[in-house]
Amino acid sequence: MNWYKGGSWMVLLVAMFGVAACGGDAADTANEAVAQTTDAVDAVADMADDAVDAVADAMQELPEGVTMAMVEEGEAIYGGAGICMTCHAPDGSGVPNLGADLTDDEWTHSDGGYEEIVVSIMEGVTADASTSGVPMPAKGGTSITDDQVRAVAAYVWTLSK
Ligand code: HEC
């Protein structure tokens, strides 16, 4: 028998004696610890669920493929390179006999869905189709890129919400 094995038996015996001596208390304490740990794990799981829900809600508010960064970029294009504000007013409420109100939820040239707004801006509105008789040139007559059109459409989409 080597010394190491003998030592292990001693440790085991002492441990068993210890449990036997204070058995009830130790078991209660252990059960309590397990219960508290379970509660804590449940609480963390609830918090994680809430966080996932919040992210899902935030994402549901924007159409598919649209990000907040696009909306912000679109706002700058609306008053900048896209010159949309010259015909639709700085706040998007429209100019009588010129550009339509983009803040109400009434759409003349589409159903107001994001992809349809993209098409309206991409193609513009012919004089015949325009209720004011004034045409909207494609991309407002500017040379903004297709990505910029998608961004400004994202901003326009939020105006009516
Ligand atoms: C030269 C003036 C002019 C410019 C610049 C212009 N628009 Fe327009 N827009 C119009 C007119 C006119 C209409 C049609 C209004 C109507 O039918 O009463 C229109 C219609 C629209 C519609 C369709 C609205 C609906 O009710 O269906 C959208 C969306 C729109 N414009 C967005 C934009 C955006 C975004 C820009 C900037 C990239 C822009 N427009 C630049 C004049 C303009």
mmCIF file with all atom_site columns, C-alpha atoms and ligand atoms in Angstrom:
data_model
loop_
_atom_site.group_PDB
_atom_site.id
_atom_site.type_symbol
_atom_site.label_atom_id
_atom_site.label_alt_id
_atom_site.label_comp_id
_atom_site.label_asym_id
_atom_site.label_entity_id
_atom_site.label_seq_id
_atom_site.pdbx_PDB_ins_code
_atom_site.Cartn_x
_atom_site.Cartn_y
_atom_site.Cartn_z
_atom_site.occupancy
_atom_site.B_iso_or_equiv
_atom_site.pdbx_formal_charge
_atom_site.auth_seq_id
_atom_site.auth_comp_id
_atom_site.auth_asym_id
_atom_site.auth_atom_id
_atom_site.pdbx_PDB_model_num
ATOM   1   C  CA  . MET A 1 1   ? 0.000   0.000  0.000   1.00 0.00 ? 1   MET A CA  1
ATOM   2   C  CA  . ASN A 1 2   ? 1.516   3.311  -0.965  1.00 0.00 ? 2   ASN A CA  1
ATOM   3   C  CA  . TRP A 1 3   ? 1.191   6.471  1.148   1.00 0.00 ? 3   TRP A CA  1
ATOM   4   C  CA  . TYR A 1 4   ? -1.001  8.255  -1.357  1.00 0.00 ? 4   TYR A CA  1
ATOM   5   C  CA  . LYS A 1 5   ? -3.792  5.664  -1.312  1.00 0.00 ? 5   LYS A CA  1
ATOM   6   C  CA  . GLY A 1 6   ? -3.744  5.633  2.455   1.00 0.00 ? 6   GLY A CA  1
ATOM   7   C  CA  . GLY A 1 7   ? -4.119  9.403  2.477   1.00 0.00 ? 7   GLY A CA  1
ATOM   8   C  CA  . SER A 1 8   ? -7.145  9.243  0.174   1.00 0.00 ? 8   SER A CA  1
ATOM   9   C  CA  . TRP A 1 9   ? -8.975  6.859  2.454   1.00 0.00 ? 9   TRP A CA  1
ATOM   10  C  CA  . MET A 1 10  ? -8.330  9.167  5.383   1.00 0.00 ? 10  MET A CA  1
ATOM   11  C  CA  . VAL A 1 11  ? -9.779  12.134 3.510   1.00 0.00 ? 11  VAL A CA  1
ATOM   12  C  CA  . LEU A 1 12  ? -12.822 10.081 2.503   1.00 0.00 ? 12  LEU A CA  1
ATOM   13  C  CA  . LEU A 1 13  ? -13.416 8.896  6.049   1.00 0.00 ? 13  LEU A CA  1
ATOM   14  C  CA  . VAL A 1 14  ? -13.126 12.402 7.459   1.00 0.00 ? 14  VAL A CA  1
ATOM   15  C  CA  . ALA A 1 15  ? -15.504 13.717 4.809   1.00 0.00 ? 15  ALA A CA  1
ATOM   16  C  CA  . MET A 1 16  ? -18.087 10.993 5.518   1.00 0.00 ? 16  MET A CA  1
ATOM   17  C  CA  . PHE A 1 17  ? -17.831 11.619 9.234   1.00 0.00 ? 17  PHE A CA  1
ATOM   18  C  CA  . GLY A 1 18  ? -18.304 15.329 8.637   1.00 0.00 ? 18  GLY A CA  1
ATOM   19  C  CA  . VAL A 1 19  ? -21.470 14.833 6.618   1.00 0.00 ? 19  VAL A CA  1
ATOM   20  C  CA  . ALA A 1 20  ? -22.872 12.378 9.154   1.00 0.00 ? 20  ALA A CA  1
ATOM   21  C  CA  . ALA A 1 21  ? -22.114 14.733 12.049  1.00 0.00 ? 21  ALA A CA  1
ATOM   22  C  CA  . CYS A 1 22  ? -23.901 17.794 10.710  1.00 0.00 ? 22  CYS A CA  1
ATOM   23  C  CA  . GLY A 1 23  ? -26.012 16.074 8.062   1.00 0.00 ? 23  GLY A CA  1
ATOM   24  C  CA  . GLY A 1 24  ? -29.343 17.921 8.368   1.00 0.00 ? 24  GLY A CA  1
ATOM   25  C  CA  . ASP A 1 25  ? -27.912 21.444 8.396   1.00 0.00 ? 25  ASP A CA  1
ATOM   26  C  CA  . ALA A 1 26  ? -25.539 20.810 5.538   1.00 0.00 ? 26  ALA A CA  1
ATOM   27  C  CA  . ALA A 1 27  ? -28.332 19.328 3.434   1.00 0.00 ? 27  ALA A CA  1
ATOM   28  C  CA  . ASP A 1 28  ? -30.632 22.288 4.190   1.00 0.00 ? 28  ASP A CA  1
ATOM   29  C  CA  . THR A 1 29  ? -27.931 24.767 3.321   1.00 0.00 ? 29  THR A CA  1
ATOM   30  C  CA  . ALA A 1 30  ? -27.201 22.910 0.112   1.00 0.00 ? 30  ALA A CA  1
ATOM   31  C  CA  . ASN A 1 31  ? -30.888 22.759 -0.834  1.00 0.00 ? 31  ASN A CA  1
ATOM   32  C  CA  . GLU A 1 32  ? -31.262 26.446 -0.125  1.00 0.00 ? 32  GLU A CA  1
ATOM   33  C  CA  . ALA A 1 33  ? -28.233 27.252 -2.259  1.00 0.00 ? 33  ALA A CA  1
ATOM   34  C  CA  . VAL A 1 34  ? -29.635 25.169 -5.090  1.00 0.00 ? 34  VAL A CA  1
ATOM   35  C  CA  . ALA A 1 35  ? -33.026 26.897 -4.778  1.00 0.00 ? 35  ALA A CA  1
ATOM   36  C  CA  . GLN A 1 36  ? -31.400 30.335 -4.824  1.00 0.00 ? 36  GLN A CA  1
ATOM   37  C  CA  . THR A 1 37  ? -29.262 29.410 -7.804  1.00 0.00 ? 37  THR A CA  1
ATOM   38  C  CA  . THR A 1 38  ? -32.354 28.148 -9.648  1.00 0.00 ? 38  THR A CA  1
ATOM   39  C  CA  . ASP A 1 39  ? -34.173 31.429 -8.926  1.00 0.00 ? 39  ASP A CA  1
ATOM   40  C  CA  . ALA A 1 40  ? -31.196 33.423 -10.152 1.00 0.00 ? 40  ALA A CA  1
ATOM   41  C  CA  . VAL A 1 41  ? -30.973 31.349 -13.331 1.00 0.00 ? 41  VAL A CA  1
ATOM   42  C  CA  . ASP A 1 42  ? -34.726 31.859 -13.923 1.00 0.00 ? 42  ASP A CA  1
ATOM   43  C  CA  . ALA A 1 43  ? -34.372 35.621 -13.410 1.00 0.00 ? 43  ALA A CA  1
ATOM   44  C  CA  . VAL A 1 44  ? -31.477 35.831 -15.874 1.00 0.00 ? 44  VAL A CA  1
ATOM   45  C  CA  . ALA A 1 45  ? -33.449 33.736 -18.392 1.00 0.00 ? 45  ALA A CA  1
ATOM   46  C  CA  . ASP A 1 46  ? -36.443 36.104 -18.022 1.00 0.00 ? 46  ASP A CA  1
ATOM   47  C  CA  . MET A 1 47  ? -34.201 39.118 -18.584 1.00 0.00 ? 47  MET A CA  1
ATOM   48  C  CA  . ALA A 1 48  ? -32.722 37.499 -21.693 1.00 0.00 ? 48  ALA A CA  1
ATOM   49  C  CA  . ASP A 1 49  ? -36.242 36.769 -23.012 1.00 0.00 ? 49  ASP A CA  1
ATOM   50  C  CA  . ASP A 1 50  ? -37.263 40.401 -22.440 1.00 0.00 ? 50  ASP A CA  1
ATOM   51  C  CA  . ALA A 1 51  ? -34.158 41.654 -24.251 1.00 0.00 ? 51  ALA A CA  1
ATOM   52  C  CA  . VAL A 1 52  ? -34.831 39.385 -27.232 1.00 0.00 ? 52  VAL A CA  1
ATOM   53  C  CA  . ASP A 1 53  ? -38.458 40.616 -27.359 1.00 0.00 ? 53  ASP A CA  1
ATOM   54  C  CA  . ALA A 1 54  ? -37.348 44.255 -27.232 1.00 0.00 ? 54  ALA A CA  1
ATOM   55  C  CA  . VAL A 1 55  ? -34.919 43.759 -30.110 1.00 0.00 ? 55  VAL A CA  1
ATOM   56  C  CA  . ALA A 1 56  ? -37.591 41.937 -32.137 1.00 0.00 ? 56  ALA A CA  1
ATOM   57  C  CA  . ASP A 1 57  ? -40.072 44.799 -31.510 1.00 0.00 ? 57  ASP A CA  1
ATOM   58  C  CA  . ALA A 1 58  ? -37.551 47.420 -32.549 1.00 0.00 ? 58  ALA A CA  1
ATOM   59  C  CA  . MET A 1 59  ? -36.804 45.519 -35.717 1.00 0.00 ? 59  MET A CA  1
ATOM   60  C  CA  . GLN A 1 60  ? -40.474 44.944 -36.533 1.00 0.00 ? 60  GLN A CA  1
ATOM   61  C  CA  . GLU A 1 61  ? -41.055 48.685 -36.618 1.00 0.00 ? 61  GLU A CA  1
ATOM   62  C  CA  . LEU A 1 62  ? -38.906 49.058 -39.723 1.00 0.00 ? 62  LEU A CA  1
ATOM   63  C  CA  . PRO A 1 63  ? -39.634 47.322 -43.038 1.00 0.00 ? 63  PRO A CA  1
ATOM   64  C  CA  . GLU A 1 64  ? -37.456 44.397 -44.023 1.00 0.00 ? 64  GLU A CA  1
ATOM   65  C  CA  . GLY A 1 65  ? -34.008 45.459 -45.208 1.00 0.00 ? 65  GLY A CA  1
ATOM   66  C  CA  . VAL A 1 66  ? -34.335 48.919 -43.637 1.00 0.00 ? 66  VAL A CA  1
ATOM   67  C  CA  . THR A 1 67  ? -32.054 50.042 -40.809 1.00 0.00 ? 67  THR A CA  1
ATOM   68  C  CA  . MET A 1 68  ? -32.044 53.105 -38.561 1.00 0.00 ? 68  MET A CA  1
ATOM   69  C  CA  . ALA A 1 69  ? -28.775 54.126 -40.234 1.00 0.00 ? 69  ALA A CA  1
ATOM   70  C  CA  . MET A 1 70  ? -30.604 54.222 -43.593 1.00 0.00 ? 70  MET A CA  1
ATOM   71  C  CA  . VAL A 1 71  ? -33.394 56.366 -42.120 1.00 0.00 ? 71  VAL A CA  1
ATOM   72  C  CA  . GLU A 1 72  ? -30.834 58.836 -40.749 1.00 0.00 ? 72  GLU A CA  1
ATOM   73  C  CA  . GLU A 1 73  ? -28.914 58.928 -44.029 1.00 0.00 ? 73  GLU A CA  1
ATOM   74  C  CA  . GLY A 1 74  ? -32.234 59.403 -45.850 1.00 0.00 ? 74  GLY A CA  1
ATOM   75  C  CA  . GLU A 1 75  ? -33.124 62.411 -43.730 1.00 0.00 ? 75  GLU A CA  1
ATOM   76  C  CA  . ALA A 1 76  ? -29.878 64.106 -44.811 1.00 0.00 ? 76  ALA A CA  1
ATOM   77  C  CA  . ILE A 1 77  ? -30.547 63.244 -48.475 1.00 0.00 ? 77  ILE A CA  1
ATOM   78  C  CA  . TYR A 1 78  ? -34.126 64.554 -48.217 1.00 0.00 ? 78  TYR A CA  1
ATOM   79  C  CA  . GLY A 1 79  ? -32.899 68.041 -47.346 1.00 0.00 ? 79  GLY A CA  1
ATOM   80  C  CA  . GLY A 1 80  ? -29.615 67.729 -49.231 1.00 0.00 ? 80  GLY A CA  1
ATOM   81  C  CA  . ALA A 1 81  ? -28.549 65.904 -52.383 1.00 0.00 ? 81  ALA A CA  1
ATOM   82  C  CA  . GLY A 1 82  ? -32.093 64.694 -53.140 1.00 0.00 ? 82  GLY A CA  1
ATOM   83  C  CA  . ILE A 1 83  ? -33.622 68.236 -52.948 1.00 0.00 ? 83  ILE A CA  1
ATOM   84  C  CA  . CYS A 1 84  ? -36.923 66.569 -52.001 1.00 0.00 ? 84  CYS A CA  1
ATOM   85  C  CA  . MET A 1 85  ? -37.659 69.409 -49.593 1.00 0.00 ? 85  MET A CA  1
ATOM   86  C  CA  . THR A 1 86  ? -37.968 71.941 -52.443 1.00 0.00 ? 86  THR A CA  1
ATOM   87  C  CA  . CYS A 1 87  ? -41.190 70.285 -53.662 1.00 0.00 ? 87  CYS A CA  1
ATOM   88  C  CA  . HIS A 1 88  ? -42.364 68.409 -50.549 1.00 0.00 ? 88  HIS A CA  1
ATOM   89  C  CA  . ALA A 1 89  ? -41.469 71.068 -47.893 1.00 0.00 ? 89  ALA A CA  1
ATOM   90  C  CA  . PRO A 1 90  ? -38.730 70.646 -45.278 1.00 0.00 ? 90  PRO A CA  1
ATOM   91  C  CA  . ASP A 1 91  ? -41.038 68.700 -42.949 1.00 0.00 ? 91  ASP A CA  1
ATOM   92  C  CA  . GLY A 1 92  ? -42.531 66.598 -45.775 1.00 0.00 ? 92  GLY A CA  1
ATOM   93  C  CA  . SER A 1 93  ? -46.007 68.109 -45.396 1.00 0.00 ? 93  SER A CA  1
ATOM   94  C  CA  . GLY A 1 94  ? -46.088 68.966 -49.096 1.00 0.00 ? 94  GLY A CA  1
ATOM   95  C  CA  . VAL A 1 95  ? -46.403 72.146 -51.156 1.00 0.00 ? 95  VAL A CA  1
ATOM   96  C  CA  . PRO A 1 96  ? -49.839 72.986 -52.607 1.00 0.00 ? 96  PRO A CA  1
ATOM   97  C  CA  . ASN A 1 97  ? -50.023 72.342 -56.360 1.00 0.00 ? 97  ASN A CA  1
ATOM   98  C  CA  . LEU A 1 98  ? -46.556 70.831 -56.334 1.00 0.00 ? 98  LEU A CA  1
ATOM   99  C  CA  . GLY A 1 99  ? -45.218 67.948 -54.226 1.00 0.00 ? 99  GLY A CA  1
ATOM   100 C  CA  . ALA A 1 100 ? -47.542 65.650 -52.299 1.00 0.00 ? 100 ALA A CA  1
ATOM   101 C  CA  . ASP A 1 101 ? -47.832 65.509 -48.510 1.00 0.00 ? 101 ASP A CA  1
ATOM   102 C  CA  . LEU A 1 102 ? -45.568 62.645 -47.449 1.00 0.00 ? 102 LEU A CA  1
ATOM   103 C  CA  . THR A 1 103 ? -46.485 62.762 -43.759 1.00 0.00 ? 103 THR A CA  1
ATOM   104 C  CA  . ASP A 1 104 ? -50.105 61.636 -43.986 1.00 0.00 ? 104 ASP A CA  1
ATOM   105 C  CA  . ASP A 1 105 ? -50.885 57.985 -44.589 1.00 0.00 ? 105 ASP A CA  1
ATOM   106 C  CA  . GLU A 1 106 ? -52.598 58.655 -47.923 1.00 0.00 ? 106 GLU A CA  1
ATOM   107 C  CA  . TRP A 1 107 ? -50.690 57.548 -50.981 1.00 0.00 ? 107 TRP A CA  1
ATOM   108 C  CA  . THR A 1 108 ? -51.664 58.470 -54.532 1.00 0.00 ? 108 THR A CA  1
ATOM   109 C  CA  . HIS A 1 109 ? -48.998 56.652 -56.470 1.00 0.00 ? 109 HIS A CA  1
ATOM   110 C  CA  . SER A 1 110 ? -48.523 53.501 -54.365 1.00 0.00 ? 110 SER A CA  1
ATOM   111 C  CA  . ASP A 1 111 ? -49.935 51.662 -51.363 1.00 0.00 ? 111 ASP A CA  1
ATOM   112 C  CA  . GLY A 1 112 ? -47.345 53.327 -49.119 1.00 0.00 ? 112 GLY A CA  1
ATOM   113 C  CA  . GLY A 1 113 ? -45.327 50.148 -48.642 1.00 0.00 ? 113 GLY A CA  1
ATOM   114 C  CA  . TYR A 1 114 ? -41.580 50.687 -48.434 1.00 0.00 ? 114 TYR A CA  1
ATOM   115 C  CA  . GLU A 1 115 ? -40.729 48.965 -51.739 1.00 0.00 ? 115 GLU A CA  1
ATOM   116 C  CA  . GLU A 1 116 ? -43.456 50.918 -53.545 1.00 0.00 ? 116 GLU A CA  1
ATOM   117 C  CA  . ILE A 1 117 ? -42.188 54.228 -52.178 1.00 0.00 ? 117 ILE A CA  1
ATOM   118 C  CA  . VAL A 1 118 ? -38.760 53.228 -53.538 1.00 0.00 ? 118 VAL A CA  1
ATOM   119 C  CA  . VAL A 1 119 ? -40.343 52.778 -56.992 1.00 0.00 ? 119 VAL A CA  1
ATOM   120 C  CA  . SER A 1 120 ? -42.184 56.145 -56.793 1.00 0.00 ? 120 SER A CA  1
ATOM   121 C  CA  . ILE A 1 121 ? -38.905 57.938 -56.066 1.00 0.00 ? 121 ILE A CA  1
ATOM   122 C  CA  . MET A 1 122 ? -36.892 55.889 -58.544 1.00 0.00 ? 122 MET A CA  1
ATOM   123 C  CA  . GLU A 1 123 ? -39.310 56.537 -61.431 1.00 0.00 ? 123 GLU A CA  1
ATOM   124 C  CA  . GLY A 1 124 ? -40.916 59.813 -60.417 1.00 0.00 ? 124 GLY A CA  1
ATOM   125 C  CA  . VAL A 1 125 ? -44.486 60.730 -61.358 1.00 0.00 ? 125 VAL A CA  1
ATOM   126 C  CA  . THR A 1 126 ? -45.681 61.728 -64.832 1.00 0.00 ? 126 THR A CA  1
ATOM   127 C  CA  . ALA A 1 127 ? -47.655 64.930 -65.335 1.00 0.00 ? 127 ALA A CA  1
ATOM   128 C  CA  . ASP A 1 128 ? -50.687 62.847 -66.280 1.00 0.00 ? 128 ASP A CA  1
ATOM   129 C  CA  . ALA A 1 129 ? -50.534 60.825 -63.092 1.00 0.00 ? 129 ALA A CA  1
ATOM   130 C  CA  . SER A 1 130 ? -49.771 63.809 -60.845 1.00 0.00 ? 130 SER A CA  1
ATOM   131 C  CA  . THR A 1 131 ? -52.824 65.272 -59.082 1.00 0.00 ? 131 THR A CA  1
ATOM   132 C  CA  . SER A 1 132 ? -51.211 68.716 -59.316 1.00 0.00 ? 132 SER A CA  1
ATOM   133 C  CA  . GLY A 1 133 ? -50.448 68.244 -63.009 1.00 0.00 ? 133 GLY A CA  1
ATOM   134 C  CA  . VAL A 1 134 ? -46.793 68.874 -62.163 1.00 0.00 ? 134 VAL A CA  1
ATOM   135 C  CA  . PRO A 1 135 ? -44.518 65.910 -62.836 1.00 0.00 ? 135 PRO A CA  1
ATOM   136 C  CA  . MET A 1 136 ? -41.931 64.612 -60.398 1.00 0.00 ? 136 MET A CA  1
ATOM   137 C  CA  . PRO A 1 137 ? -38.753 63.794 -62.312 1.00 0.00 ? 137 PRO A CA  1
ATOM   138 C  CA  . ALA A 1 138 ? -37.102 60.423 -61.578 1.00 0.00 ? 138 ALA A CA  1
ATOM   139 C  CA  . LYS A 1 139 ? -35.067 60.672 -58.348 1.00 0.00 ? 139 LYS A CA  1
ATOM   140 C  CA  . GLY A 1 140 ? -36.381 64.233 -58.020 1.00 0.00 ? 140 GLY A CA  1
ATOM   141 C  CA  . GLY A 1 141 ? -34.306 65.192 -61.039 1.00 0.00 ? 141 GLY A CA  1
ATOM   142 C  CA  . THR A 1 142 ? -31.086 64.548 -59.152 1.00 0.00 ? 142 THR A CA  1
ATOM   143 C  CA  . SER A 1 143 ? -28.332 61.997 -59.732 1.00 0.00 ? 143 SER A CA  1
ATOM   144 C  CA  . ILE A 1 144 ? -28.538 60.340 -56.306 1.00 0.00 ? 144 ILE A CA  1
ATOM   145 C  CA  . THR A 1 145 ? -27.581 56.653 -56.360 1.00 0.00 ? 145 THR A CA  1
ATOM   146 C  CA  . ASP A 1 146 ? -30.036 53.764 -56.042 1.00 0.00 ? 146 ASP A CA  1
ATOM   147 C  CA  . ASP A 1 147 ? -28.769 53.184 -52.489 1.00 0.00 ? 147 ASP A CA  1
ATOM   148 C  CA  . GLN A 1 148 ? -29.488 56.820 -51.673 1.00 0.00 ? 148 GLN A CA  1
ATOM   149 C  CA  . VAL A 1 149 ? -33.001 56.382 -53.094 1.00 0.00 ? 149 VAL A CA  1
ATOM   150 C  CA  . ARG A 1 150 ? -33.503 53.373 -50.786 1.00 0.00 ? 150 ARG A CA  1
ATOM   151 C  CA  . ALA A 1 151 ? -32.269 55.455 -47.839 1.00 0.00 ? 151 ALA A CA  1
ATOM   152 C  CA  . VAL A 1 152 ? -34.473 58.472 -48.582 1.00 0.00 ? 152 VAL A CA  1
ATOM   153 C  CA  . ALA A 1 153 ? -37.414 56.088 -49.144 1.00 0.00 ? 153 ALA A CA  1
ATOM   154 C  CA  . ALA A 1 154 ? -36.755 54.660 -45.670 1.00 0.00 ? 154 ALA A CA  1
ATOM   155 C  CA  . TYR A 1 155 ? -36.931 58.183 -44.235 1.00 0.00 ? 155 TYR A CA  1
ATOM   156 C  CA  . VAL A 1 156 ? -40.127 58.990 -46.212 1.00 0.00 ? 156 VAL A CA  1
ATOM   157 C  CA  . TRP A 1 157 ? -41.662 55.708 -44.982 1.00 0.00 ? 157 TRP A CA  1
ATOM   158 C  CA  . THR A 1 158 ? -41.102 56.800 -41.353 1.00 0.00 ? 158 THR A CA  1
ATOM   159 C  CA  . LEU A 1 159 ? -42.719 60.225 -41.963 1.00 0.00 ? 159 LEU A CA  1
ATOM   160 C  CA  . SER A 1 160 ? -46.204 58.765 -42.255 1.00 0.00 ? 160 SER A CA  1
ATOM   161 C  CA  . LYS A 1 161 ? -45.833 56.470 -39.222 1.00 0.00 ? 161 LYS A CA  1
HETATM 162 C  C1  . HEC B 2 .   ? -39.687 69.026 -58.795 1.00 0.00 ? 1   HEC B C1  1
HETATM 163 C  C2  . HEC B 2 .   ? -40.487 68.769 -57.620 1.00 0.00 ? 1   HEC B C2  1
HETATM 164 C  C3  . HEC B 2 .   ? -40.244 67.456 -56.891 1.00 0.00 ? 1   HEC B C3  1
HETATM 165 C  C4  . HEC B 2 .   ? -39.066 66.994 -56.369 1.00 0.00 ? 1   HEC B C4  1
HETATM 166 C  C5  . HEC B 2 .   ? -37.695 67.626 -56.392 1.00 0.00 ? 1   HEC B C5  1
HETATM 167 C  C6  . HEC B 2 .   ? -39.401 65.749 -55.692 1.00 0.00 ? 1   HEC B C6  1
HETATM 168 N  N1  . HEC B 2 .   ? -40.718 65.464 -55.829 1.00 0.00 ? 1   HEC B N1  1
HETATM 169 FE FE1 . HEC B 2 .   ? -41.693 63.867 -55.090 1.00 0.00 ? 1   HEC B FE1 1
HETATM 170 N  N2  . HEC B 2 .   ? -43.381 64.428 -56.033 1.00 0.00 ? 1   HEC B N2  1
HETATM 171 C  C7  . HEC B 2 .   ? -43.526 65.578 -56.758 1.00 0.00 ? 1   HEC B C7  1
HETATM 172 C  C8  . HEC B 2 .   ? -44.842 65.608 -57.377 1.00 0.00 ? 1   HEC B C8  1
HETATM 173 C  C9  . HEC B 2 .   ? -45.401 66.723 -58.251 1.00 0.00 ? 1   HEC B C9  1
HETATM 174 C  C10 . HEC B 2 .   ? -45.481 64.406 -56.989 1.00 0.00 ? 1   HEC B C10 1
HETATM 175 C  C11 . HEC B 2 .   ? -46.884 63.946 -57.335 1.00 0.00 ? 1   HEC B C11 1
HETATM 176 C  C12 . HEC B 2 .   ? -47.853 64.714 -56.475 1.00 0.00 ? 1   HEC B C12 1
HETATM 177 C  C13 . HEC B 2 .   ? -49.308 64.408 -56.767 1.00 0.00 ? 1   HEC B C13 1
HETATM 178 O  O1  . HEC B 2 .   ? -49.658 63.456 -57.483 1.00 0.00 ? 1   HEC B O1  1
HETATM 179 O  O2  . HEC B 2 .   ? -50.110 65.185 -56.238 1.00 0.00 ? 1   HEC B O2  1
HETATM 180 C  C14 . HEC B 2 .   ? -44.526 63.689 -56.146 1.00 0.00 ? 1   HEC B C14 1
HETATM 181 C  C15 . HEC B 2 .   ? -44.778 62.472 -55.539 1.00 0.00 ? 1   HEC B C15 1
HETATM 182 C  C16 . HEC B 2 .   ? -43.910 61.844 -54.700 1.00 0.00 ? 1   HEC B C16 1
HETATM 183 C  C17 . HEC B 2 .   ? -44.203 60.629 -54.016 1.00 0.00 ? 1   HEC B C17 1
HETATM 184 C  C18 . HEC B 2 .   ? -45.483 59.823 -54.136 1.00 0.00 ? 1   HEC B C18 1
HETATM 185 C  C19 . HEC B 2 .   ? -46.492 60.291 -53.105 1.00 0.00 ? 1   HEC B C19 1
HETATM 186 C  C20 . HEC B 2 .   ? -47.798 59.515 -53.116 1.00 0.00 ? 1   HEC B C20 1
HETATM 187 O  O3  . HEC B 2 .   ? -48.750 60.026 -52.537 1.00 0.00 ? 1   HEC B O3  1
HETATM 188 O  O4  . HEC B 2 .   ? -47.855 58.412 -53.660 1.00 0.00 ? 1   HEC B O4  1
HETATM 189 C  C21 . HEC B 2 .   ? -43.132 60.336 -53.243 1.00 0.00 ? 1   HEC B C21 1
HETATM 190 C  C22 . HEC B 2 .   ? -42.954 59.139 -52.323 1.00 0.00 ? 1   HEC B C22 1
HETATM 191 C  C23 . HEC B 2 .   ? -42.167 61.382 -53.450 1.00 0.00 ? 1   HEC B C23 1
HETATM 192 N  N3  . HEC B 2 .   ? -42.671 62.280 -54.338 1.00 0.00 ? 1   HEC B N3  1
HETATM 193 C  C24 . HEC B 2 .   ? -40.942 61.440 -52.818 1.00 0.00 ? 1   HEC B C24 1
HETATM 194 C  C25 . HEC B 2 .   ? -39.929 62.313 -53.210 1.00 0.00 ? 1   HEC B C25 1
HETATM 195 C  C26 . HEC B 2 .   ? -38.590 62.240 -52.702 1.00 0.00 ? 1   HEC B C26 1
HETATM 196 C  C27 . HEC B 2 .   ? -38.090 61.278 -51.658 1.00 0.00 ? 1   HEC B C27 1
HETATM 197 C  C28 . HEC B 2 .   ? -37.875 63.204 -53.327 1.00 0.00 ? 1   HEC B C28 1
HETATM 198 C  C29 . HEC B 2 .   ? -36.408 63.495 -53.216 1.00 0.00 ? 1   HEC B C29 1
HETATM 199 C  C30 . HEC B 2 .   ? -35.522 62.455 -53.725 1.00 0.00 ? 1   HEC B C30 1
HETATM 200 C  C31 . HEC B 2 .   ? -38.816 63.900 -54.200 1.00 0.00 ? 1   HEC B C31 1
HETATM 201 N  N4  . HEC B 2 .   ? -40.046 63.312 -54.102 1.00 0.00 ? 1   HEC B N4  1
HETATM 202 C  C32 . HEC B 2 .   ? -38.485 64.994 -54.984 1.00 0.00 ? 1   HEC B C32 1
HETATM 203 C  C33 . HEC B 2 .   ? -42.602 66.592 -56.933 1.00 0.00 ? 1   HEC B C33 1
HETATM 204 C  C34 . HEC B 2 .   ? -41.251 66.481 -56.558 1.00 0.00 ? 1   HEC B C34 1
#
